[in-house]
Coordinates of C-alpha atoms and ligand atoms in Angstrom, one line a residue:
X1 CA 1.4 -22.3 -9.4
X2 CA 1.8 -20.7 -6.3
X3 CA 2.7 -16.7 -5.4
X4 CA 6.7 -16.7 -4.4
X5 CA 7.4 -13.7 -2.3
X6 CA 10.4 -11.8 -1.5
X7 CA 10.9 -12.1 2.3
X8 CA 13.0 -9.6 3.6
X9 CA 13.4 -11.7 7.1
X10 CA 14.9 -14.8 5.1
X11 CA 16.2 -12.8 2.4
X12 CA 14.7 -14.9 -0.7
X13 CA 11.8 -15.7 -2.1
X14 CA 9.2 -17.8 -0.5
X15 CA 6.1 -19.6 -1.4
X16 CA 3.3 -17.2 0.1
X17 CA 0.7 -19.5 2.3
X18 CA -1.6 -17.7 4.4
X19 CA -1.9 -18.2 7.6
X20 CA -5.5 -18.4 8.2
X21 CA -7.3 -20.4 5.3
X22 CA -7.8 -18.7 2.3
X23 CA -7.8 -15.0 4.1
X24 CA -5.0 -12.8 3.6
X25 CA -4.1 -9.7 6.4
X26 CA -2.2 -7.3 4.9
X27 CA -0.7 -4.3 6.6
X28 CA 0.8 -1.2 4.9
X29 CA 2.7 1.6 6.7
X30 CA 0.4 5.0 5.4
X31 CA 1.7 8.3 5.3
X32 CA 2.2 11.0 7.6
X33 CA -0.1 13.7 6.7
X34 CA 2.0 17.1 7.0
X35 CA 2.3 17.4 3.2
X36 CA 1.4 16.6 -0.2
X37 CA 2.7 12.9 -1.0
X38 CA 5.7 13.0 -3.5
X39 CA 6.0 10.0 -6.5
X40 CA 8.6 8.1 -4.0
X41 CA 6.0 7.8 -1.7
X42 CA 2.9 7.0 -3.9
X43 CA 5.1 4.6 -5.5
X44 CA 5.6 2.3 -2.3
X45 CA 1.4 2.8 -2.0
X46 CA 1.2 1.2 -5.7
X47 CA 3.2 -1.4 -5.1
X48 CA 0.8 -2.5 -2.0
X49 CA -2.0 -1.8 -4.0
X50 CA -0.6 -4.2 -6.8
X51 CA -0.1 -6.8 -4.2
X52 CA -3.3 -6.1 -3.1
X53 CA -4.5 -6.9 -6.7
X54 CA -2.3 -9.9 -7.4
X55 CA -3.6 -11.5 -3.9
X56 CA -7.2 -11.0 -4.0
X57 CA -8.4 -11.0 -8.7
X58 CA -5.3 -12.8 -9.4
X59 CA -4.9 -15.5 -6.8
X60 CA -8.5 -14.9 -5.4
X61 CA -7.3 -14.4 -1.7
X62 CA -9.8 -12.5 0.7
X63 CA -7.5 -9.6 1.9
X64 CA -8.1 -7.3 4.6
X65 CA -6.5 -4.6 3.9
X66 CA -5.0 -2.0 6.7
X67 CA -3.3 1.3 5.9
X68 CA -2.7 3.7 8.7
X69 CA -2.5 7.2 9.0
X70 CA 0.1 8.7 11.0
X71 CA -1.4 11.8 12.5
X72 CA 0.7 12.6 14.8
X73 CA 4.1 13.8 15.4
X74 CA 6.8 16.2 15.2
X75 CA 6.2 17.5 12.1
X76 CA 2.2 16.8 12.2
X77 CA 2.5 18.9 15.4
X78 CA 5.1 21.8 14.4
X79 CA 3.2 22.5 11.0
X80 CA 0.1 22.6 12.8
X81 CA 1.0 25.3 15.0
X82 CA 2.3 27.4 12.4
X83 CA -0.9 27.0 10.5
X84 CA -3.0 27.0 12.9
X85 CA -1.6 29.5 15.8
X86 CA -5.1 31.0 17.3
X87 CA -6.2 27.4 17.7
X88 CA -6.0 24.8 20.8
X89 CA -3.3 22.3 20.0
X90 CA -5.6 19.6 19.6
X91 CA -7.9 21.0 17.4
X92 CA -5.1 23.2 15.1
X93 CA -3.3 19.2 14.6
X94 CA -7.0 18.1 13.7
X95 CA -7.6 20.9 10.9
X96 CA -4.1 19.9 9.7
X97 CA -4.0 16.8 9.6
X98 CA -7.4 16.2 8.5
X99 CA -7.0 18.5 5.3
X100 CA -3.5 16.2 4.1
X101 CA -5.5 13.4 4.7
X102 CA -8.0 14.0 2.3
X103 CA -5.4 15.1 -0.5
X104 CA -3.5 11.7 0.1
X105 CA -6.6 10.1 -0.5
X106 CA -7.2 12.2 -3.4
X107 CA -3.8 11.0 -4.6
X108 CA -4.7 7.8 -4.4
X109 CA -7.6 7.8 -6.5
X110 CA -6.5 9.4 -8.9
X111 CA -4.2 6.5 -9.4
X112 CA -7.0 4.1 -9.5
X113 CA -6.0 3.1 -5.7
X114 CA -9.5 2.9 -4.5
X115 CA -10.3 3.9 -0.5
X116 CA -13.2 0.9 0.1
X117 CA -10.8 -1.3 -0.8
X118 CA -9.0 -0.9 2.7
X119 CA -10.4 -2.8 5.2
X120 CA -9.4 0.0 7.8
X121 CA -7.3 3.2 7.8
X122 CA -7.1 3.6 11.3
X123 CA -5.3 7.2 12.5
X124 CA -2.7 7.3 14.8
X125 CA -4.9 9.9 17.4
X126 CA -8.1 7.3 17.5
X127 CA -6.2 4.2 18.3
X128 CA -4.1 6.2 21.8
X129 CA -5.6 3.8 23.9
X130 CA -4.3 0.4 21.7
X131 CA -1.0 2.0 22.3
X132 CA -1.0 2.6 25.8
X133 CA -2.3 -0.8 26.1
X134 CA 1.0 -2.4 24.7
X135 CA 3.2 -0.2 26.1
X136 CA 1.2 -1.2 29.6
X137 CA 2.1 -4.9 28.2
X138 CA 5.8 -4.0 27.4
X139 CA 6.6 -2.4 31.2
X140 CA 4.8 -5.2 33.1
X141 CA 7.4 -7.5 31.2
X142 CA 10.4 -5.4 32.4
X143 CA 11.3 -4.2 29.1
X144 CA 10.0 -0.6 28.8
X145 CA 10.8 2.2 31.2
X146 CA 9.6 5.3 32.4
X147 CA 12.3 8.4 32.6
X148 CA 11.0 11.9 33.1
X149 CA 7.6 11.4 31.8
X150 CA 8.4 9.8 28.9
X151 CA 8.4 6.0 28.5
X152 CA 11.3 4.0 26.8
X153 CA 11.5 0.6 24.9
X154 CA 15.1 -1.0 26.5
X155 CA 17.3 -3.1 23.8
X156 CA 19.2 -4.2 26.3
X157 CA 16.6 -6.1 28.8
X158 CA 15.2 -7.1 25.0
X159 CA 18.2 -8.6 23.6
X160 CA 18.1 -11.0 26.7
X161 CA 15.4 -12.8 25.6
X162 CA 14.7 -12.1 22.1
X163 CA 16.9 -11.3 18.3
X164 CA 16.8 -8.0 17.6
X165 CA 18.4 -6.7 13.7
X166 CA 16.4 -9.7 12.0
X167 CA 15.5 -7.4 9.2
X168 CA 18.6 -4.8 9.6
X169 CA 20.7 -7.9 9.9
X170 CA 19.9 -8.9 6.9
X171 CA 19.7 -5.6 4.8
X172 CA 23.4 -4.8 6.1
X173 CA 24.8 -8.3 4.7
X174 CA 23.6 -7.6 1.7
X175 CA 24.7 -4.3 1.3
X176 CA 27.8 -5.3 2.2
X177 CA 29.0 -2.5 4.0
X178 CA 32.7 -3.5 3.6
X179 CA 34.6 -2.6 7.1
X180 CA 31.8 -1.7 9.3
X181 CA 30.5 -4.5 10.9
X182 CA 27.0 -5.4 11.5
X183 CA 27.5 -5.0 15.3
X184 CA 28.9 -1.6 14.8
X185 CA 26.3 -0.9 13.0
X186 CA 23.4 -2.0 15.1
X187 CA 25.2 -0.2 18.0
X188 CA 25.2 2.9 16.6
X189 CA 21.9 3.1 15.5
X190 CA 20.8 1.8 19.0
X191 CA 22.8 3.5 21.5
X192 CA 19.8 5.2 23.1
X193 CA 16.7 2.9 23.7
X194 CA 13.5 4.0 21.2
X195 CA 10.7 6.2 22.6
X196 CA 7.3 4.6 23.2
X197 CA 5.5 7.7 24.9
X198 CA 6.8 11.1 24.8
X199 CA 5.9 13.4 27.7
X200 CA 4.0 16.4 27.1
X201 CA 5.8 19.4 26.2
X202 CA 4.3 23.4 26.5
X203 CA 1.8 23.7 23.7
X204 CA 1.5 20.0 22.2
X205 CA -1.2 18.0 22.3
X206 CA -1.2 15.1 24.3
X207 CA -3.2 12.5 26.0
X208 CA -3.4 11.2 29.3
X209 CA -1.3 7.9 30.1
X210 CA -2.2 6.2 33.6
X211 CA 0.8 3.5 34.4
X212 CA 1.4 2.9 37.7
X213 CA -0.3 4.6 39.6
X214 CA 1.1 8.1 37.2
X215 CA -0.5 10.2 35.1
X216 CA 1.7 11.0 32.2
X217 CA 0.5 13.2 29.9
X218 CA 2.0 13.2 26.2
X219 CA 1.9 11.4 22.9
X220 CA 2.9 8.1 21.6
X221 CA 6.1 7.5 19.4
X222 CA 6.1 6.7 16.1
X223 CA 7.1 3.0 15.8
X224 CA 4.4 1.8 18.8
X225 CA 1.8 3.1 16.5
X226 CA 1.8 0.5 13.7
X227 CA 2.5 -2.3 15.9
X228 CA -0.6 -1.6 18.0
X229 CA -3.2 -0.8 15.0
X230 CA -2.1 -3.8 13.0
X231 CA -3.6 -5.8 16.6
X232 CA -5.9 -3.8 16.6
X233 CA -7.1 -4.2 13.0
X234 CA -6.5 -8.1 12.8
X235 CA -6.4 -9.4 16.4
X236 CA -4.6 -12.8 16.1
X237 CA -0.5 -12.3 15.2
X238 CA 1.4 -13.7 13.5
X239 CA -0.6 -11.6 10.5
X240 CA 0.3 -12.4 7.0
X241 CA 2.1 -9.2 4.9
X242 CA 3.4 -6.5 6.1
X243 CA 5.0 -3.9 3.4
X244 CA 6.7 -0.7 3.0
X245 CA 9.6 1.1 1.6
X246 CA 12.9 -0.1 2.2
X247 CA 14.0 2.6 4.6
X248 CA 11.3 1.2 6.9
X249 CA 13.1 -1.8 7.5
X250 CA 15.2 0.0 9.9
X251 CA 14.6 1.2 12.9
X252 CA 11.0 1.5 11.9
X253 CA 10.2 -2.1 10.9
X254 CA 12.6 -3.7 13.1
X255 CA 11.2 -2.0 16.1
X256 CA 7.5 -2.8 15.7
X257 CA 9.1 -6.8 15.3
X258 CA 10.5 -6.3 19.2
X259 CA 7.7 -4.1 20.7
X260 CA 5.2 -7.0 19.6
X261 CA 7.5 -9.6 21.2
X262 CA 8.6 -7.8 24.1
X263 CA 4.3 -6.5 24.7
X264 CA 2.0 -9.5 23.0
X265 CA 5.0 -12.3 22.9
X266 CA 4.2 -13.2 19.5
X267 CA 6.5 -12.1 16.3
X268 CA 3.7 -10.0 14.5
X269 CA 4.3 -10.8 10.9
X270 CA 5.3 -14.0 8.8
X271 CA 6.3 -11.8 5.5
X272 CA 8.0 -8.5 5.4
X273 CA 7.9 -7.0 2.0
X274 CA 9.6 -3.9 0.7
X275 CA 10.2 -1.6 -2.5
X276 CA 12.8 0.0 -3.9
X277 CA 13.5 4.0 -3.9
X278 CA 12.2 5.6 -6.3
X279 CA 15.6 8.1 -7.7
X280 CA 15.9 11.3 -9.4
X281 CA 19.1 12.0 -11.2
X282 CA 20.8 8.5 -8.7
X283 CA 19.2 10.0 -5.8
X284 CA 16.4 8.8 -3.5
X285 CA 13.1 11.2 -4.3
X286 CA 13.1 12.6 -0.9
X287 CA 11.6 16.2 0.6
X288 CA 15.0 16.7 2.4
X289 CA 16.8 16.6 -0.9
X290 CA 14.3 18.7 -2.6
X291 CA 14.8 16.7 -5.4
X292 CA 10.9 15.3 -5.1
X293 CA 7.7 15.4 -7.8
X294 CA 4.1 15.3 -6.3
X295 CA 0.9 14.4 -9.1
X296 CA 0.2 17.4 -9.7
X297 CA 3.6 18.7 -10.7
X298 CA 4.2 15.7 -13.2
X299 CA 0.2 16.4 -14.4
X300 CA 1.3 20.3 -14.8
X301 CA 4.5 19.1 -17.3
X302 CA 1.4 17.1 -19.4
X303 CA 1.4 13.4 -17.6
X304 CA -1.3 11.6 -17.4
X305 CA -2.0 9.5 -13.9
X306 CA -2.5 6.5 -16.0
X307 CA 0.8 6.9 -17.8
X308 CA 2.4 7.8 -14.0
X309 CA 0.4 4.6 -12.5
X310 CA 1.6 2.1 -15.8
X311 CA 5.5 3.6 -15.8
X312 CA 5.8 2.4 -11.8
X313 CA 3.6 -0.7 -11.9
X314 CA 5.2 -1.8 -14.8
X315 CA 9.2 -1.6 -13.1
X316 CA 9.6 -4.3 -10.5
X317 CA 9.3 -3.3 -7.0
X318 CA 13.1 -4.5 -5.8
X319 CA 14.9 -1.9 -8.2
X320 CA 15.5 1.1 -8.2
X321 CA 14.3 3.2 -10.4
X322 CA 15.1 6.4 -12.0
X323 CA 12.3 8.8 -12.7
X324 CA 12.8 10.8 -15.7
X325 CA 10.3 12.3 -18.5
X326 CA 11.2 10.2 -21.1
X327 CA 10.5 6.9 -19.3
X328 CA 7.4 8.6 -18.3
X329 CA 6.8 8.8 -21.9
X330 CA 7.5 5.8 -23.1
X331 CA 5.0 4.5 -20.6
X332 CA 2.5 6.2 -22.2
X333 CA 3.5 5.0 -25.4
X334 CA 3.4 1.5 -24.6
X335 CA 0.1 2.0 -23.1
X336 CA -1.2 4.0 -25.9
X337 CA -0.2 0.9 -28.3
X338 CA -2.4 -1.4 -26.2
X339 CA -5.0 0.7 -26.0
X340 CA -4.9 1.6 -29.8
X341 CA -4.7 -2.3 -30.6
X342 CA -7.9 -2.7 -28.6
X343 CA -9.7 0.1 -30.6
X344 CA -8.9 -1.0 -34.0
X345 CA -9.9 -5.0 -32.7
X346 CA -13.1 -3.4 -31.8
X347 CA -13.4 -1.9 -35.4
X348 CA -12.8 -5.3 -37.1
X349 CA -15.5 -7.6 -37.9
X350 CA -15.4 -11.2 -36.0
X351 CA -14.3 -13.7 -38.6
X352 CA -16.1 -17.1 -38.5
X353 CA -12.5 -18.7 -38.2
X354 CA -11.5 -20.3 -35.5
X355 CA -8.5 -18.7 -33.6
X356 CA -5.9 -19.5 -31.3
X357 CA -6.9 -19.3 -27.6
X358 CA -5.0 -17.3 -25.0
X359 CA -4.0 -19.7 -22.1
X360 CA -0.8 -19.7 -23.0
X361 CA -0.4 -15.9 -23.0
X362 CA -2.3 -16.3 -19.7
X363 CA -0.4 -18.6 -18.2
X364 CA 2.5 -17.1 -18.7
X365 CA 1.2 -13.6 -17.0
X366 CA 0.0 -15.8 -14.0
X367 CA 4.2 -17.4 -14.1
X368 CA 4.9 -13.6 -14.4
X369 CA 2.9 -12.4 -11.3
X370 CA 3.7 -15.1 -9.0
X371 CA 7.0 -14.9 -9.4
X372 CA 7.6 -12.2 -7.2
X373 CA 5.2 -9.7 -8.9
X374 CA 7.3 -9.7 -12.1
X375 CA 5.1 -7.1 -13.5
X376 CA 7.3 -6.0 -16.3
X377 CA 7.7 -9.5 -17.7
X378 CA 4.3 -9.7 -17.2
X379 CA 3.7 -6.6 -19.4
X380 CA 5.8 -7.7 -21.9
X381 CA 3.4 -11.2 -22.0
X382 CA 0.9 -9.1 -22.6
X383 CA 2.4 -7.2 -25.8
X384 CA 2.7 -10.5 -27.5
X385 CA -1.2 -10.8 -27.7
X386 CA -0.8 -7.4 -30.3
X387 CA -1.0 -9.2 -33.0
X388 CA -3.5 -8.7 -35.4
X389 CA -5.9 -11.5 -36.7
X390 CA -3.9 -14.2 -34.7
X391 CA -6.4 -14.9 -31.4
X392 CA -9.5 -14.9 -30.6
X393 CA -10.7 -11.5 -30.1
X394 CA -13.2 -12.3 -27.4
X395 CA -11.0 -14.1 -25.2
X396 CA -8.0 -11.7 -26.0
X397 CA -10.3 -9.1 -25.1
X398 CA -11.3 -10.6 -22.2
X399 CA -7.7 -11.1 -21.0
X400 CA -6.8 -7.4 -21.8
X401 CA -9.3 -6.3 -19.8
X402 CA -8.2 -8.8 -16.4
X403 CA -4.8 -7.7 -16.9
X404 CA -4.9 -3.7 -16.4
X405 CA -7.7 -5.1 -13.6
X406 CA -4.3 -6.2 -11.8
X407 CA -2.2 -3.5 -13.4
X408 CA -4.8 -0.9 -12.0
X409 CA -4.9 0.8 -15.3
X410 CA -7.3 0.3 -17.9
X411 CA -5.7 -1.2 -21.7
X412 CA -8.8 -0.8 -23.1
X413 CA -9.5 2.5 -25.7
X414 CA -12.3 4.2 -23.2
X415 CA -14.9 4.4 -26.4
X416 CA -14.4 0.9 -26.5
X417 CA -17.9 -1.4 -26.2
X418 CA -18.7 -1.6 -22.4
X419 CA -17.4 -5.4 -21.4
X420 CA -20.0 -7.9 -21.6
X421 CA -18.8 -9.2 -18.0
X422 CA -20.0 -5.6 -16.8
X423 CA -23.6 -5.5 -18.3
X424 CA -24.1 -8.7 -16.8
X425 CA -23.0 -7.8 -13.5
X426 CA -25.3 -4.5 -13.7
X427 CA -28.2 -6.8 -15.0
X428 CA -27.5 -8.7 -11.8
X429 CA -27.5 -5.8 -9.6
X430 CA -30.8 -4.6 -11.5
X431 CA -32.4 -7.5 -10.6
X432 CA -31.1 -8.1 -6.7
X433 CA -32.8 -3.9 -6.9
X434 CA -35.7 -5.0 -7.9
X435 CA -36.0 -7.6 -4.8
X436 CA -34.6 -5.4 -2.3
X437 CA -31.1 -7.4 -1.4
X438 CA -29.1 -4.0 -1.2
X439 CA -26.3 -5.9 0.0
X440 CA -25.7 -8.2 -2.7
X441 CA -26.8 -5.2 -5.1
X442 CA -23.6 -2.9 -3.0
X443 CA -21.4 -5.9 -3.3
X444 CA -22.3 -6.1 -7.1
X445 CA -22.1 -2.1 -7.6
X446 CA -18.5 -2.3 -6.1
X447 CA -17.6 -5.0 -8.4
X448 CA -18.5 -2.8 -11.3
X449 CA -16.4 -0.2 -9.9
X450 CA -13.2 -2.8 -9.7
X451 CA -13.6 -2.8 -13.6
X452 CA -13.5 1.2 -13.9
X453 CA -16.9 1.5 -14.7
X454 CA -19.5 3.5 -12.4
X455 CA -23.2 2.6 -12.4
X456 CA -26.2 4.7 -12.3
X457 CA -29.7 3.9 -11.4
X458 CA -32.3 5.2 -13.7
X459 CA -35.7 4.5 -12.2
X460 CA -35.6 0.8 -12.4
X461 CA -33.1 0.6 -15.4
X462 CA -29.0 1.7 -15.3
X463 CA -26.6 3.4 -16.8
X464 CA -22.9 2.6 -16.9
X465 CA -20.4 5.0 -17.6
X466 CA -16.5 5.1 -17.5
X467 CA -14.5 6.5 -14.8
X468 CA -12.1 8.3 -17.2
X469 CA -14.7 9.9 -19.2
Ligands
AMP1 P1 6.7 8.6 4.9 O1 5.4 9.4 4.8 O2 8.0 9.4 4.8 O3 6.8 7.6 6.1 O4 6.8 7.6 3.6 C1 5.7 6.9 3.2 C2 6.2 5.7 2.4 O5 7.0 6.1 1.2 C3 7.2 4.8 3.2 O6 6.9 3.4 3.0 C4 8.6 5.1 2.6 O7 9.5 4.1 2.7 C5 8.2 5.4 1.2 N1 9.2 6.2 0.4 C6 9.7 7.4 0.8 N2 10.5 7.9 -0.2 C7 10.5 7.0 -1.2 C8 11.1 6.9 -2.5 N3 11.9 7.8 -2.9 N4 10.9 5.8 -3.2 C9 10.1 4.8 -2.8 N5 9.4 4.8 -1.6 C10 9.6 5.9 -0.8
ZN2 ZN1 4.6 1.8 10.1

């Protein structure tokens, strides 16, 4: 059974292969870090985090990992100023940046989305010099311009040689947007060529940009960023996934396709992946609306992050979905009922009996998963193992346990018995200690942590405790 993927370039699903041997690049647009995150925006972070999951304990894939950090721009820079007025520009977008950085990290972990699982999060101000580079690339092959100081990406000279609206194209067909055409369309939206470098205005912060033979002093536009980390990160292109919410496909996504074929000549990705809106009320969760939840508000009105984490991993990632408190609830419910199974399967005795095994439950999770990351049919799979007395509670246990691994929420009661898979992974770590292979015992101690569990040394001996408690 292979993983079938959703390909937004082909518009169906398609049987994942990676490119390179068994490794898997995976790029995820990151945030930009002028605010607290809302739920819309952590949910398109969980769905890349389940993929995450699904590719590397599921199908056993090695994935690197990339998230950036946009760090810079309009907003980055206006909200800096007006935090930070006394300071240089520089070091006020720094201090600001820096301190919603952290939070969205925070975020993150607090819904089990764990930071050393990234291979890199580079920021948008430490990788200037990747940008210029392919912007360099992208005027020495007559398709980017320089006008007043700033420096443009042309469609026109682009649509020569290349497609451009692969992903747009696409989206627009299947929205069917009844008497506007998809030309019109593109038109529209591309009347004025996209900005690779903006010049320097009064009071920004900027960077110096030597192309021929000028100095031009300003800051990079939004769209060259991802294109030039995701090189930088993985080096060879085509990479394997790229994801992000579906208003990325256009311009965002679109234009990091033609910047990487009009700079490095090579299309950068071979999947593109996206998730639905999450909606309030029928409406996108957006800050513009003001119709938006962060964590913390949906903690303040009694949610837990687990319940928050299980409620959007457990609706599929192509619909949309409406956030409201009750569906919150009924989450928590559901989970609750797993949990509470656990705990009373803990309680019973093991009966000499012998009981049915669970590969066909498993098996049918696996179906689930690979189809797309069916996660609620996969969640309902794993309701049918509530039956009492029926399988065998070590192999059902173990299962429980693998599956909120992928779900990125632990089904087990907390005060249940520490895993058996767990003690022997920290008796293994005890023992690479005791020989001084600190590598293998980090590896070991971060495989522990994939299971929710922390370990601490006691002299020679350990100590493993919960996350949650
Ligand atoms: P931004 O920081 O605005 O670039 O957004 C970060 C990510 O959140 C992007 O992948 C967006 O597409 C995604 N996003 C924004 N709003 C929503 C929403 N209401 N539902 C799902 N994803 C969203
Ligand atoms: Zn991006």
């Amino acid at each position: 059974m292979s993983l079938q993927l959703f390909n937004t370039l082909t518009r169906k699903k398609e049987e994942f292969r990676p490119v390179r041997d068994n490794r898997v690049d995976f790029y995820s647009c990151g945030p930009t870090v002028y605010n607290v995150v809302h739920i819309g925006n952590l949910r398109s972070f969980l769905f890349a985090d389940t993929l995450y999951r699904w590719l590397r304990y599921g199908l056993g894939h090695d994935v690197r990992w990339v998230m950036n950090i946009t760090d810079v721009d309009d907003k980055t820079i206006r909200d800096s100023k007006r935090d930070h007025p006394e300071k240089d520009p520089m070091e006020a977008l720094t201090l600001f940046t820096r301190k919603y950085e952290e939070l969205f990290f925070d975020n993150l972990k607090r819904l089990h989305i764990e930071r050393e699982n990234f291979y890199k999060n580079p920021r948008a101000t430490e990788s200037i010099e990747e940008m210029q580079e392919l912007i360099r690339l992208i005027v020495e092959n007559g398709i980017g311009y320089e006008k007043e100081g700033s420096v443009y990406f042309s469609l026109e000279k682009h649509l020569k040689g290349a497609q451009y609206g692969k992903l747009v194209n696409l989206r627009l067909d299947q929205l069917k947007t009844g008497t506007r055409s998809l030309a019109d369309e593109i038109e529209k939206e591309n009347v004025q060529d996209f900005v690779l470098w903006k010049a320097k205005k009064e009071g920004e912060p900027a960077w110096d940009f030597h192309l021929n033979g000028k100095n031009l002093p300003g800051r990079p536009g939004w769209h060259i960023e991802c294109s030039a980390m995701a090189k930088a990160a993985f080096e060879e292109f085509p990479f394997d996934i790229h994801s992000g919410g579906i208003d990325l496909q256009f311009p965002h996504h679109e234009d990091e396709i033609a910047q990487s074929l009009a700079g490095y000549k090579k299309d950068p990705v071979r999947y593109w992946v996206h998730n639905e809106h999450l909606l309030v009320n029928g409406e996108k969760m957006s800050k513009s609306l003001g119709n938006f939840f962060t964590l913390d508000d949906l903690k303040k009105k009694g949610h837990s992050e687990d319940a928050i984490r299980f409620f959007l991993v457990t609706n599929h990632y192509r619909t949309k979905l409406n956030l409201t408190e009750e569906a919150i609830e009924a989450s928590a419910a559901g989970l609750e009922r797993i949990r509470n199974f656990t705990r009373e399967v803990g309680k019973m005795k093991t009966t000499p009996e012998k009981r049915e095994g669970v590969s066909g439950i498993r098996d049918k999770f696996i179906a689930a998963m690979n189809d797309d990351l069916n996660t609620p049919k996969a969640v309902s799979v794993l309701f049918e193992l509530l039956v009492p007395g029926r399988f065998d509670p070590e192999e059902r246990m173990e299962f429980i346990i693998f599956a909120g691994k992928i779900l990125g929420v632990s089904l087990v009661a907390i005060e249940q018995e520490i895993p058996r898979e767990v003690i022997a992974l920290a008796e293994k770590r005890k023992e690479a200690r005791k020989n001084a292979e600190w590598a293998l015992s980090d590896e070991l101690r971060k495989e522990i942590e994939s299971f929710g569990y922390i370990v601490r040394d006691q002299g020679e001996d350990f100590e493993l405790i919960h996350e949650s408690s």
